[in-house]
Short mmCIF file of C-alpha atoms in Angstrom, two decimals:
data_model
loop_
_atom_site.label_atom_id
_atom_site.label_comp_id
_atom_site.label_asym_id
_atom_site.label_seq_id
_atom_site.Cartn_x
_atom_site.Cartn_y
_atom_site.Cartn_z
CA MET A 1 118.29 94.99 112.61
CA LYS A 2 114.59 97.20 111.98
CA LEU A 3 113.03 97.64 108.99
CA ARG A 4 109.77 99.51 107.81
CA VAL A 5 107.35 97.65 105.67
CA SER A 6 104.33 99.22 104.00
CA ALA A 7 101.55 97.02 102.27
CA VAL A 8 99.04 98.46 99.53
CA GLN A 9 95.48 97.92 99.46
CA TYR A 10 95.39 98.19 95.74
CA GLN A 11 92.06 99.89 94.17
CA LEU A 12 91.24 98.01 91.09
CA LYS A 13 89.28 100.35 88.65
CA THR A 14 88.82 100.36 84.80
CA ILE A 15 91.56 102.21 83.13
CA ARG A 16 92.16 103.18 79.45
CA SER A 17 95.97 103.29 79.22
CA PHE A 18 99.24 101.93 80.85
CA GLN A 19 100.03 105.32 81.48
CA GLU A 20 96.94 105.47 84.02
CA PHE A 21 98.12 102.08 85.56
CA GLU A 22 101.85 103.48 85.99
CA ASP A 23 100.12 106.90 87.48
CA GLN A 24 98.43 105.07 90.04
CA VAL A 25 101.40 102.68 90.87
CA ARG A 26 103.55 105.45 91.22
CA HIS A 27 101.38 107.30 93.70
CA TYR A 28 101.36 104.45 96.11
CA VAL A 29 105.27 103.91 95.91
CA LYS A 30 105.79 107.78 96.38
CA THR A 31 103.63 107.59 99.44
CA THR A 32 105.41 104.66 100.68
CA GLN A 33 108.72 106.61 100.17
CA GLU A 34 107.41 109.50 102.16
CA TYR A 35 106.92 107.01 105.04
CA ASN A 36 110.42 106.15 104.69
CA ALA A 37 109.63 102.44 103.90
CA ASP A 38 112.19 99.82 103.07
CA PHE A 39 109.92 97.34 101.67
CA VAL A 40 106.67 97.86 99.77
CA LEU A 41 104.15 95.10 99.12
CA PHE A 42 101.55 95.00 96.13
CA PRO A 43 98.79 92.25 95.92
CA GLU A 44 98.25 89.20 93.76
CA PHE A 45 96.87 89.86 90.06
CA PHE A 46 96.91 93.50 90.53
CA THR A 47 98.15 93.84 87.07
CA THR A 48 94.80 92.44 85.80
CA GLN A 49 93.85 96.15 85.74
CA LEU A 50 95.77 96.33 82.55
CA LEU A 51 93.03 93.74 80.90
CA SER A 52 90.45 96.62 81.24
CA ILE A 53 92.44 98.78 78.96
CA GLY A 54 90.34 96.62 76.23
CA ASP A 55 91.42 96.22 72.45
CA GLU A 56 90.95 98.40 69.67
CA SER A 57 87.19 97.29 69.51
CA GLY A 58 86.66 98.17 73.07
CA ASN A 59 86.66 94.51 74.47
CA ALA A 60 88.10 93.52 77.44
CA LEU A 61 91.70 91.77 77.32
CA THR A 62 91.58 88.08 78.80
CA ILE A 63 94.26 86.56 80.91
CA GLY A 64 96.50 85.02 78.01
CA ASP A 65 97.22 88.71 77.04
CA LEU A 66 98.72 89.90 80.35
CA PRO A 67 102.19 88.50 79.79
CA GLY A 68 102.17 91.36 76.69
CA PHE A 69 102.48 93.72 79.60
CA THR A 70 105.73 91.76 81.17
CA GLU A 71 108.26 94.03 79.82
CA SER A 72 106.43 97.26 80.37
CA TYR A 73 105.57 96.32 84.07
CA ARG A 74 109.17 95.23 84.75
CA ASN A 75 110.73 98.39 83.39
CA LEU A 76 108.12 100.47 85.52
CA PHE A 77 108.84 98.60 88.75
CA ILE A 78 112.78 98.55 88.26
CA ASP A 79 112.65 102.35 87.67
CA LEU A 80 110.54 102.78 90.75
CA ALA A 81 112.88 100.77 93.15
CA THR A 82 115.66 102.45 91.80
CA GLU A 83 114.33 105.87 91.69
CA TYR A 84 113.02 105.64 95.51
CA GLU A 85 115.60 103.33 96.57
CA LEU A 86 113.24 101.10 97.71
CA HIS A 87 112.40 96.98 97.71
CA ILE A 88 109.22 96.65 96.01
CA ILE A 89 107.55 93.32 95.99
CA GLY A 90 105.61 94.04 92.81
CA GLY A 91 102.61 91.91 93.79
CA THR A 92 102.27 89.18 91.27
CA HIS A 93 102.32 89.22 87.32
CA VAL A 94 101.40 86.80 84.81
CA VAL A 95 104.38 85.53 82.63
CA ARG A 96 104.39 82.95 79.73
CA LYS A 97 107.59 80.41 79.83
CA ASN A 98 107.73 77.71 77.42
CA GLY A 99 104.26 77.96 76.31
CA LYS A 100 102.58 77.85 79.92
CA LEU A 101 101.24 80.83 82.06
CA TYR A 102 102.67 81.38 85.70
CA ASN A 103 101.55 83.62 88.41
CA VAL A 104 104.78 85.15 89.48
CA ALA A 105 105.50 87.30 92.34
CA HIS A 106 108.68 89.63 91.54
CA LEU A 107 111.22 91.30 93.91
CA PHE A 108 112.45 94.61 92.58
CA TYR A 109 115.97 95.81 94.53
CA PRO A 110 117.05 99.29 94.78
CA ASP A 111 119.91 98.54 92.69
CA GLY A 112 117.76 97.37 89.71
CA ARG A 113 118.24 93.65 89.97
CA VAL A 114 114.92 91.51 89.89
CA VAL A 115 114.20 88.26 91.25
CA GLU A 116 111.23 85.94 90.72
CA GLN A 117 108.95 83.56 92.80
CA ALA A 118 106.04 81.63 91.16
CA LYS A 119 103.26 80.48 92.90
CA LEU A 120 103.70 76.86 93.94
CA HIS A 121 99.88 76.10 94.92
CA MET A 122 97.06 76.61 92.18
CA THR A 123 93.70 77.46 92.87
CA PRO A 124 90.84 75.54 90.95
CA THR A 125 90.06 78.93 89.21
CA GLU A 126 93.56 79.41 87.95
CA VAL A 127 93.83 76.03 86.90
CA LYS A 128 90.45 75.57 85.18
CA GLU A 129 89.44 78.82 83.97
CA TRP A 130 93.18 80.37 83.27
CA ASN A 131 94.81 77.22 82.79
CA MET A 132 97.76 78.10 84.78
CA SER A 133 100.72 75.98 86.13
CA PRO A 134 102.72 75.96 89.05
CA GLY A 135 106.12 76.92 89.92
CA GLU A 136 108.57 74.19 90.45
CA GLY A 137 110.71 75.51 93.65
CA LEU A 138 111.21 77.73 96.38
CA GLU A 139 113.97 80.34 96.80
CA VAL A 140 114.37 82.76 99.51
CA PHE A 141 115.76 86.11 98.81
CA ASP A 142 118.90 88.13 101.12
CA THR A 143 118.61 91.79 100.79
CA ASP A 144 120.42 94.25 103.20
CA LYS A 145 117.27 94.28 105.50
CA GLY A 146 117.44 90.89 106.02
CA THR A 147 116.20 87.25 104.16
CA ILE A 148 112.81 87.09 102.99
CA ALA A 149 110.63 84.73 101.27
CA MET A 150 107.53 85.46 98.77
CA LEU A 151 104.30 83.03 99.19
CA THR A 152 101.57 84.15 97.30
CA CYS A 153 97.90 83.93 98.75
CA TYR A 154 97.08 80.15 98.58
CA ASP A 155 100.71 79.21 99.33
CA ILE A 156 100.35 80.35 102.80
CA GLU A 157 97.71 77.66 103.24
CA PHE A 158 100.26 74.83 103.38
CA PRO A 159 102.41 74.70 106.54
CA GLU A 160 105.28 72.54 104.58
CA ILE A 161 106.14 75.52 102.42
CA VAL A 162 106.66 78.21 105.22
CA ARG A 163 108.55 75.27 107.15
CA MET A 164 110.80 74.95 104.23
CA ALA A 165 110.96 79.22 103.78
CA LYS A 166 111.87 79.46 107.47
CA ALA A 167 114.54 76.69 107.35
CA LYS A 168 116.33 78.34 104.52
CA GLY A 169 116.65 81.51 106.43
CA ALA A 170 113.64 83.30 105.80
CA ASP A 171 112.57 85.88 108.60
CA ILE A 172 109.85 87.71 106.88
CA ILE A 173 107.20 86.03 104.52
CA PHE A 174 105.39 88.38 101.77
CA CYS A 175 102.44 86.99 100.85
CA PRO A 176 100.51 89.12 98.06
CA SER A 177 96.96 87.92 97.86
CA CYS A 178 93.80 88.22 95.78
CA THR A 179 90.60 86.75 97.18
CA ASP A 180 86.91 87.79 96.04
CA ASP A 181 84.90 87.09 99.32
CA GLN A 182 85.37 86.64 102.94
CA HIS A 183 85.54 83.12 103.01
CA GLY A 184 88.68 83.42 100.72
CA PHE A 185 90.04 86.17 102.77
CA HIS A 186 89.77 84.47 106.05
CA ARG A 187 91.20 81.25 105.08
CA VAL A 188 94.62 83.59 103.81
CA ARG A 189 94.35 85.72 106.94
CA TYR A 190 93.75 82.70 109.47
CA SER A 191 96.51 80.69 107.92
CA SER A 192 99.15 83.61 107.94
CA HIS A 193 98.63 83.85 111.95
CA ALA A 194 99.22 80.28 112.14
CA ARG A 195 102.05 80.53 110.11
CA THR A 196 103.71 83.09 112.51
CA ILE A 197 103.26 81.22 115.35
CA GLU A 198 104.60 77.78 113.79
CA ASN A 199 107.75 79.48 112.45
CA GLN A 200 108.17 82.69 114.68
CA VAL A 201 108.53 84.85 111.44
CA TYR A 202 106.70 87.99 110.32
CA VAL A 203 103.94 87.62 107.44
CA VAL A 204 103.18 90.79 105.50
CA THR A 205 100.08 90.26 103.41
CA THR A 206 97.65 92.54 101.29
CA GLY A 207 95.12 92.14 99.02
CA THR A 208 93.20 93.55 96.09
CA VAL A 209 90.15 96.00 96.67
CA GLY A 210 87.57 97.60 94.24
CA SER A 211 86.37 95.84 91.04
CA LEU A 212 87.29 95.32 87.15
CA PRO A 213 83.41 94.86 85.80
CA SER A 214 84.82 93.97 82.21
CA VAL A 215 87.53 91.38 83.45
CA ASP A 216 86.39 87.70 84.20
CA PHE A 217 87.02 86.68 87.60
CA MET A 218 88.05 90.05 89.07
CA ARG A 219 84.54 91.67 89.62
CA ALA A 220 84.64 90.85 93.14
CA ASN A 221 87.30 91.65 95.59
CA TYR A 222 87.71 91.41 99.45
CA GLY A 223 91.05 92.36 100.69
CA GLN A 224 92.75 94.04 103.54
CA ALA A 225 96.43 94.70 104.25
CA ALA A 226 98.07 93.11 107.65
CA VAL A 227 101.43 92.75 109.43
CA ILE A 228 101.38 89.84 111.57
CA THR A 229 103.65 88.51 114.06
CA PRO A 230 104.09 85.76 116.29
CA ASN A 231 101.88 85.77 119.54
CA ASP A 232 104.19 86.50 122.37
CA ILE A 233 105.13 89.10 124.93
CA PRO A 234 107.31 91.27 122.91
CA PHE A 235 104.54 91.68 120.25
CA PRO A 236 100.82 92.60 120.16
CA PRO A 237 98.75 90.01 122.12
CA LYS A 238 96.66 89.28 118.83
CA GLY A 239 99.73 89.02 116.91
CA LEU A 240 98.85 92.19 114.79
CA LEU A 241 100.97 94.97 114.12
CA VAL A 242 98.65 96.92 111.86
CA GLU A 243 95.97 96.26 109.64
CA GLY A 244 94.17 98.28 107.17
CA GLU A 245 90.37 99.14 106.65
CA ILE A 246 88.41 96.27 104.99
CA ASN A 247 87.99 97.17 101.00
CA GLN A 248 89.38 100.94 101.24
CA ASP A 249 91.93 102.13 98.97
CA MET A 250 94.68 102.54 101.56
CA ILE A 251 98.57 101.94 102.88
CA VAL A 252 99.43 100.33 106.04
CA THR A 253 102.84 100.63 107.48
CA ALA A 254 104.67 99.20 110.28
CA ASP A 255 108.13 98.59 111.80
CA LEU A 256 109.71 95.30 111.80
CA ASP A 257 112.56 94.28 114.48
CA LEU A 258 114.34 90.85 113.63
CA GLU A 259 116.08 90.84 116.85
CA LEU A 260 112.64 90.25 118.62
CA LEU A 261 112.34 87.08 116.44
CA TYR A 262 115.58 85.81 117.41
CA HIS A 263 114.97 86.72 120.95
CA VAL A 264 111.51 84.82 121.25
CA ARG A 265 112.95 81.82 119.25
CA GLU A 266 115.58 81.30 122.11
CA GLU A 267 113.55 82.65 125.54
CA GLY A 268 109.95 83.10 124.40
CA SER A 269 107.04 82.22 126.58
CA VAL A 270 107.10 79.06 123.90
CA THR A 271 109.71 78.53 121.53
CA THR A 272 107.66 76.68 118.68
CA TRP A 273 110.60 76.68 116.12
CA ARG A 274 113.15 74.87 118.61
CA ASP A 275 110.49 72.61 119.87
CA ARG A 276 109.69 70.81 116.97
CA ARG A 277 109.59 66.98 117.40
CA THR A 278 111.96 66.17 114.66
CA ASP A 279 112.13 62.50 115.86
CA LEU A 280 108.36 62.41 114.70
CA TYR A 281 107.86 64.15 111.56
CA LEU A 282 110.52 65.77 108.90
CA ASP A 283 112.95 68.09 109.76
CA TRP A 284 113.46 70.76 106.99
CA GLU A 285 116.33 72.67 108.80
CA ASN A 286 118.57 69.62 109.28
CA ASN A 287 117.23 66.94 106.65
CA LYS A 288 119.48 68.50 103.60
CA LYS A 289 118.48 65.36 101.43
CA ASN A 290 114.93 65.80 101.54
CA LEU A 291 115.04 69.70 101.37
CA ALA A 292 116.92 69.11 97.84
CA LEU A 293 114.76 66.47 96.95
CA SER A 294 111.68 69.09 97.44
CA LEU A 295 113.18 71.61 95.04
#
């Protein structure tokens, strides 16, 4: 099966209304529809742009105000996914549940369904400055184009969680990200390459670019979209189908062939998924008891 993915290097800039946010988002989605994309990925924390709208006194909003936009955010992306018949990973949006804040990735289906995956590993800034809580379980999501997982930014730096996603059937990992400097960016990027090699999956990632001068911890962004593959003969030697220009407002698009994944898992130059030494360490694929306990 083949599918086309687009990843948005979302340009953060100060806005004055939700309509401005909607207009910018619609521009990106309409562009990817013109590219005949099946999936569109937005970055982590891109909805923090809404905080720059400010309050009636002109003061910037805080992270605790972001859940107030949840209904408008969801309605916008439901409308876009159904109108343009796309699967949209709407980056992440901060939601409040039972009094706690969560950083949640949303998948919007072309038929109007919405599923969620909370970020599982919290960075120090998310904990200390924004008082956010980690999600409690990993899900994978079936689509008519294959099975995917959504692991946000820091999540991709933990090999175990991607092992779990692959064991549960995911062939594509969508990784929305938000990093403020080169160190954070390269941690996510290098980890993404490692995860494709270890699990023989695709990773699609992107990050925020631009700046929100009035929003704390969003004043600096260093981002680049990429579509990353295993390093084997059917794929590019560097495991890179496409990447954007650093810190530019743009979209990258590439075609994924799931049959190539299945082929290299069986007959590749190396067969890393099949060659796991599960006699020495945990086998997420077959150890159902441990998998169930982890969730």
